[in-house]
mmCIF file of C-alpha atoms in Angstrom:
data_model
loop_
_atom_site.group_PDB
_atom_site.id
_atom_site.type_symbol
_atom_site.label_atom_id
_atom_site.label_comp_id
_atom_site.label_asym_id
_atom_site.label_seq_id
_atom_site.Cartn_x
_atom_site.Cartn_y
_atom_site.Cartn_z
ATOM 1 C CA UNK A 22 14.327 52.203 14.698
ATOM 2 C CA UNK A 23 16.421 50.063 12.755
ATOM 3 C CA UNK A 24 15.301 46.280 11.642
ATOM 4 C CA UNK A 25 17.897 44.347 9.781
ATOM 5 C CA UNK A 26 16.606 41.493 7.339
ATOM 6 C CA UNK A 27 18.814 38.841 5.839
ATOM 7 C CA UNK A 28 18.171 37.074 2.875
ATOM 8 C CA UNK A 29 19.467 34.309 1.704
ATOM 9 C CA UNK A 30 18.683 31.833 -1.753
ATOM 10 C CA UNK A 31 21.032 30.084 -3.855
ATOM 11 C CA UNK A 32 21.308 31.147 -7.336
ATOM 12 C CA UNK A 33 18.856 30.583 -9.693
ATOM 13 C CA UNK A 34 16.157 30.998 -6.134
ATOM 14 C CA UNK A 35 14.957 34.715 -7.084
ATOM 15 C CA UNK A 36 16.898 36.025 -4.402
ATOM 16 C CA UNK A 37 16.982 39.521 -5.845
ATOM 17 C CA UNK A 38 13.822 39.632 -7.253
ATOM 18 C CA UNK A 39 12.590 39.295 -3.238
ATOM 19 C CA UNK A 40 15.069 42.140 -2.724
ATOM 20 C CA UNK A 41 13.651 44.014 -5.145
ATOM 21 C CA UNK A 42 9.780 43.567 -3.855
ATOM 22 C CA UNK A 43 11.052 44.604 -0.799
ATOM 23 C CA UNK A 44 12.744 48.060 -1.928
ATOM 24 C CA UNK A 45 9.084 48.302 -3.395
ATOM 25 C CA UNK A 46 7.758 48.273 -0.213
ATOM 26 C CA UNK A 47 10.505 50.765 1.558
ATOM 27 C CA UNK A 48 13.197 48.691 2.661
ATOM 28 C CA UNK A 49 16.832 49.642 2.301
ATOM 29 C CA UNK A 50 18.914 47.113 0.228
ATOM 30 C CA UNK A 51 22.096 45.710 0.670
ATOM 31 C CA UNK A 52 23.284 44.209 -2.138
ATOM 32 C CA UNK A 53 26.786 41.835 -1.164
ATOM 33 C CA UNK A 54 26.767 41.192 -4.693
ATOM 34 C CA UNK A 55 27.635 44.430 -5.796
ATOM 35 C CA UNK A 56 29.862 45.150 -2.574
ATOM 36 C CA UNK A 57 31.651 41.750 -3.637
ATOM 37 C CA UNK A 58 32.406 43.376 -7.191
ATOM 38 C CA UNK A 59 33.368 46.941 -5.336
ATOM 39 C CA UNK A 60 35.474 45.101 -3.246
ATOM 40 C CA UNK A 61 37.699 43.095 -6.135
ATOM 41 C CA UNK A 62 38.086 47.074 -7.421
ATOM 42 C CA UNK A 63 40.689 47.331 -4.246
ATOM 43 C CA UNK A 64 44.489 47.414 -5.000
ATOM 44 C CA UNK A 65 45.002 45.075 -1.822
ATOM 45 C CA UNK A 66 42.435 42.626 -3.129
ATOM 46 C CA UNK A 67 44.336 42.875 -6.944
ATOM 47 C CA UNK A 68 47.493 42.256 -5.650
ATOM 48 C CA UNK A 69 46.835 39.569 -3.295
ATOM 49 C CA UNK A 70 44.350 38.129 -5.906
ATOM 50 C CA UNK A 71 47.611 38.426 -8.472
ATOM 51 C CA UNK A 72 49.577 36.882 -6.226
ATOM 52 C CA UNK A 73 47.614 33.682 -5.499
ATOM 53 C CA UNK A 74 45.266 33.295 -9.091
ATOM 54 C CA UNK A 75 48.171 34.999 -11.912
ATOM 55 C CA UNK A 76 47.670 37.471 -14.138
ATOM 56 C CA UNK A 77 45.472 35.573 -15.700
ATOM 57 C CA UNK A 78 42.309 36.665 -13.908
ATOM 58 C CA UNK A 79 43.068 39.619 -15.240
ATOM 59 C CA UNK A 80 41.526 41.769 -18.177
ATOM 60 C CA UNK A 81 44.289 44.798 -18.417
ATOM 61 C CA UNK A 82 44.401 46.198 -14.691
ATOM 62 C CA UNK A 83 40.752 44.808 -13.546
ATOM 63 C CA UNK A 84 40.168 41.313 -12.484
ATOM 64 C CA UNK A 85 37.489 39.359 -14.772
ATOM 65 C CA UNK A 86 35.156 38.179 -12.741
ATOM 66 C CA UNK A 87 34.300 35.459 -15.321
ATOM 67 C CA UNK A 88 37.914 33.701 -15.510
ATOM 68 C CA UNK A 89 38.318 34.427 -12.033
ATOM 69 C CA UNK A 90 34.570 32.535 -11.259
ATOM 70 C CA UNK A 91 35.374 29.556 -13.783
ATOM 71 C CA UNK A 92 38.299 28.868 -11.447
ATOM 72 C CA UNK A 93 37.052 29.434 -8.055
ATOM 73 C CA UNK A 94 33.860 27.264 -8.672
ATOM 74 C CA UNK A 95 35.833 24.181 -9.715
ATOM 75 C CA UNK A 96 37.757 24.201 -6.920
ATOM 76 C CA UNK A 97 36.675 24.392 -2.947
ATOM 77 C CA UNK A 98 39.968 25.174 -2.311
ATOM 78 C CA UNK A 99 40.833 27.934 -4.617
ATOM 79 C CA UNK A 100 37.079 29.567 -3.447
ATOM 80 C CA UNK A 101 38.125 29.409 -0.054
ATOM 81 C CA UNK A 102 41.337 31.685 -0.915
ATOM 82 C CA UNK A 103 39.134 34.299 -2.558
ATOM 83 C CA UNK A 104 36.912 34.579 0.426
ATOM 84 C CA UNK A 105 39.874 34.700 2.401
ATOM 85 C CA UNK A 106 40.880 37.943 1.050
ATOM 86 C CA UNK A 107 37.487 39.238 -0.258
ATOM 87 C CA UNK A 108 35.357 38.695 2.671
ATOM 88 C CA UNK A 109 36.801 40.613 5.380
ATOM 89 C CA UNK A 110 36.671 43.982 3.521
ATOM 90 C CA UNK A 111 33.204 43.297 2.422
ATOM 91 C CA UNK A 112 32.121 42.674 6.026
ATOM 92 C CA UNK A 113 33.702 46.172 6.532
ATOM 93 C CA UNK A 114 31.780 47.935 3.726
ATOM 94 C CA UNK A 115 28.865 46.426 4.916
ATOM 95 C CA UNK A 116 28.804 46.855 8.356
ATOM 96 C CA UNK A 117 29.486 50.668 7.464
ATOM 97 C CA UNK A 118 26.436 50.909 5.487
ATOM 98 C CA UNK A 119 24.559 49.457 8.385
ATOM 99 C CA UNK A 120 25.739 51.726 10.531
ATOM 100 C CA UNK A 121 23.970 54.520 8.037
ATOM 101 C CA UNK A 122 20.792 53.097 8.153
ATOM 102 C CA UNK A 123 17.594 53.396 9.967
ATOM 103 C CA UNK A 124 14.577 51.934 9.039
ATOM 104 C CA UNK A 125 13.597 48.540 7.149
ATOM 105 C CA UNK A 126 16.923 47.297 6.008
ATOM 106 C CA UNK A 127 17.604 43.826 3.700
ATOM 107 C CA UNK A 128 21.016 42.737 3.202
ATOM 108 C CA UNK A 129 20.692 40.413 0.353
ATOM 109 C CA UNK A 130 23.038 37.847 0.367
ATOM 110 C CA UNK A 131 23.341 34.419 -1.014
ATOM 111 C CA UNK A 132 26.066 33.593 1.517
ATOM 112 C CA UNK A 133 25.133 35.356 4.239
ATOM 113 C CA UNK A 134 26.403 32.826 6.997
ATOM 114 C CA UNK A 135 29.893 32.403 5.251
ATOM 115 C CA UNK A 136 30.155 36.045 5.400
ATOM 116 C CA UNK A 137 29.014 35.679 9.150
ATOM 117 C CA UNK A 138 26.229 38.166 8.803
ATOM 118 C CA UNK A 139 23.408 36.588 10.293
ATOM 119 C CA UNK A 140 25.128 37.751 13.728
ATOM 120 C CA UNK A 141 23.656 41.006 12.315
ATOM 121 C CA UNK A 142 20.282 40.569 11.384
ATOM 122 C CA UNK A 143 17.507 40.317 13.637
ATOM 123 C CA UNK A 144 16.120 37.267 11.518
ATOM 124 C CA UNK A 145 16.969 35.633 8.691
ATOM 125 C CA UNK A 146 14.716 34.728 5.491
ATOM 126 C CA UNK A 147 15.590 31.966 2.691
ATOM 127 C CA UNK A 148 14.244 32.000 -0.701
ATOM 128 C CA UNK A 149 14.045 28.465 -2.272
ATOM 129 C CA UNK A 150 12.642 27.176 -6.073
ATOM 130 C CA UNK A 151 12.049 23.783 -7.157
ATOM 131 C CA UNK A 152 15.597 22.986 -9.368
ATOM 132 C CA UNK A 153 13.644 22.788 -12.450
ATOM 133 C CA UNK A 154 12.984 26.317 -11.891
ATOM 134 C CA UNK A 155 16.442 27.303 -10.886
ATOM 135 C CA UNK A 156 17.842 25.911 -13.623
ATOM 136 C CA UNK A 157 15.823 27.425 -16.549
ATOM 137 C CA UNK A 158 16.256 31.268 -14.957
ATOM 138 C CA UNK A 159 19.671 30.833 -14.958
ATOM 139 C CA UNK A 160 19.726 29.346 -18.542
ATOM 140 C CA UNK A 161 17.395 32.611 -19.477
ATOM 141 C CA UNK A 162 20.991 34.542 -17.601
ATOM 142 C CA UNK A 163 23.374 32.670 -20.056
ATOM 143 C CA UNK A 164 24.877 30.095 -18.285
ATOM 144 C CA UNK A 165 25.065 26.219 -19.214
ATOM 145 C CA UNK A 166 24.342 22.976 -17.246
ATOM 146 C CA UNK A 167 28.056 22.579 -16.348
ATOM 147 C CA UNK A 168 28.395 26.340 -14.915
ATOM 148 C CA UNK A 169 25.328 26.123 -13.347
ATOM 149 C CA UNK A 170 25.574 22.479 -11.478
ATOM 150 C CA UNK A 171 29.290 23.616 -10.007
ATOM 151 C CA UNK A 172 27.926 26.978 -8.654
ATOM 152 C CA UNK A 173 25.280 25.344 -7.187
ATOM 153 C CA UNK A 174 27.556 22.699 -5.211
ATOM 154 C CA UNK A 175 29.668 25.636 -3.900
ATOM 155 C CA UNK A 176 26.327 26.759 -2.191
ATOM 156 C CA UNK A 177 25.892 23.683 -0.527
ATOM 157 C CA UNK A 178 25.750 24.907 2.959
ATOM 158 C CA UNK A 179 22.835 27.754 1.899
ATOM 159 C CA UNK A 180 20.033 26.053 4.294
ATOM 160 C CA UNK A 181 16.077 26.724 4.868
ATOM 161 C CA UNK A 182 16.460 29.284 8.280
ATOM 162 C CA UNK A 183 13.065 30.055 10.394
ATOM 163 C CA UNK A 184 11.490 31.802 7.658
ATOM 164 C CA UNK A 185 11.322 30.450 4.007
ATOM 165 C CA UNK A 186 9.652 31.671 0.844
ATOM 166 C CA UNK A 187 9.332 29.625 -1.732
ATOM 167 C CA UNK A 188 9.320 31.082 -5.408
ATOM 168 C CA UNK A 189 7.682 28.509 -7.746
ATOM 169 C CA UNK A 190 5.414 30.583 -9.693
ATOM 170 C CA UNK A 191 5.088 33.722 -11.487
ATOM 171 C CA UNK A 192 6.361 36.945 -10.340
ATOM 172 C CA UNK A 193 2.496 38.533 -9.176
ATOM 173 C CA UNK A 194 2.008 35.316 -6.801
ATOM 174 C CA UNK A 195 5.799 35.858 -5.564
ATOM 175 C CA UNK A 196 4.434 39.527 -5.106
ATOM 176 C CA UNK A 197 1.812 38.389 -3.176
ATOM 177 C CA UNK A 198 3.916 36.546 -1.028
ATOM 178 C CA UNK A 199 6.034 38.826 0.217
ATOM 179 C CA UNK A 200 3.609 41.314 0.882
ATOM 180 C CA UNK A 201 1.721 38.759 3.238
ATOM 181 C CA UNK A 202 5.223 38.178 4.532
ATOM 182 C CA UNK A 203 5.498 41.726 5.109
ATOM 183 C CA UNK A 204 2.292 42.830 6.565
ATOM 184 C CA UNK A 205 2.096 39.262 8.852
ATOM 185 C CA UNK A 206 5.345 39.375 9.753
ATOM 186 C CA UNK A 207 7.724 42.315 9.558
ATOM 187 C CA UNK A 208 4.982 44.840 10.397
ATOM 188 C CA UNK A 209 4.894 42.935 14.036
ATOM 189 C CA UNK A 210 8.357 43.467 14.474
ATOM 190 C CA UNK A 211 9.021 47.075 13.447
#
């Protein structure tokens, strides 16, 4: 028996925190995050990434995910490139993992439907926060108005999907809410 979650949030939403409740309660995560950064550790990927991007991107022979994100999140275009080459041989790694997996499984993924991955979930769950919200986490993670405003217009396209949790409280009541979630809903389904 295999049921595949996805879940979806902008940043800032509490996204992983979810993921993390439901690990808590047995699922199997998926984190694209982490694949994304496994992924950018792939000669192919360097190269092409060289190619395109410079050797600027790059911190001796790894790419710095923090130059490389202050460019791709001021430009749409230069975005689109990376998930050119990126996203193809995370949809591999992923879709091996899958295929490892029985049980309660949560791929956690703020852009699950630009990686085309809702094709393999059985349904699909969005976590939402009110912006005020967003925007003091990810201040509390580091970043500043600027960084944070341009990431969140490159996620844009992340929309509510049938089910939606909202996280605009404290972490118990978000606790709560996904084990309601969880008993009402996944429980019928497994």
């Amino acid at each position: 028996m295999k049921l595949i979650i996805g879940l979806t949030g902008k940043i800032g939403s509490g996204k992983s925190t979810v993921a993390q409740i439901f690990r808590e309660l047995g699922a199997h995560i998926i984190d694209v995050d982490k694949i994304g950064h496994e992924v950018l550790q792939n000669q192919e990927v360097k190269n092409s990434l060289r190619e395109i991007f410079g050797e600027v991107i790059f911190d001796g022979v790894n790419v710095d995910r923090k130059k490389l994100a202050s460019i791709v999140f001021s430009d749409p275009k230069k975005l689109s490139i990376l998930e050119r080459i990126t996203h193809p041989k995370m949809r591999e790694k992923i879709t091996e993992e899958l295929n490892s997996l029985t049980g309660l499984i949560v791929i956690d993924a703020a852009i699950l439907h630009r990686l085309k991955l809702e094709k393999l979930c059985d349904f699909v769950i969005t976590v939402v926060a009110p912006m005020d919200k967003t925007v003091e986490r990810l201040k509390q993670k580091g970043m500043n108005e600027d960084e944070i405003y341009r990431r969140l217009a490159c996620q844009e396209d992340i929309t509510d999907t049938e089910y939606v949790i909202v996280n605009d409280s404290d972490l118990s009541s978000l606790r709560e809410k996904i084990k309601s979630f969880y008993n009402r809903v996944i429980k019928s389904k497994m």
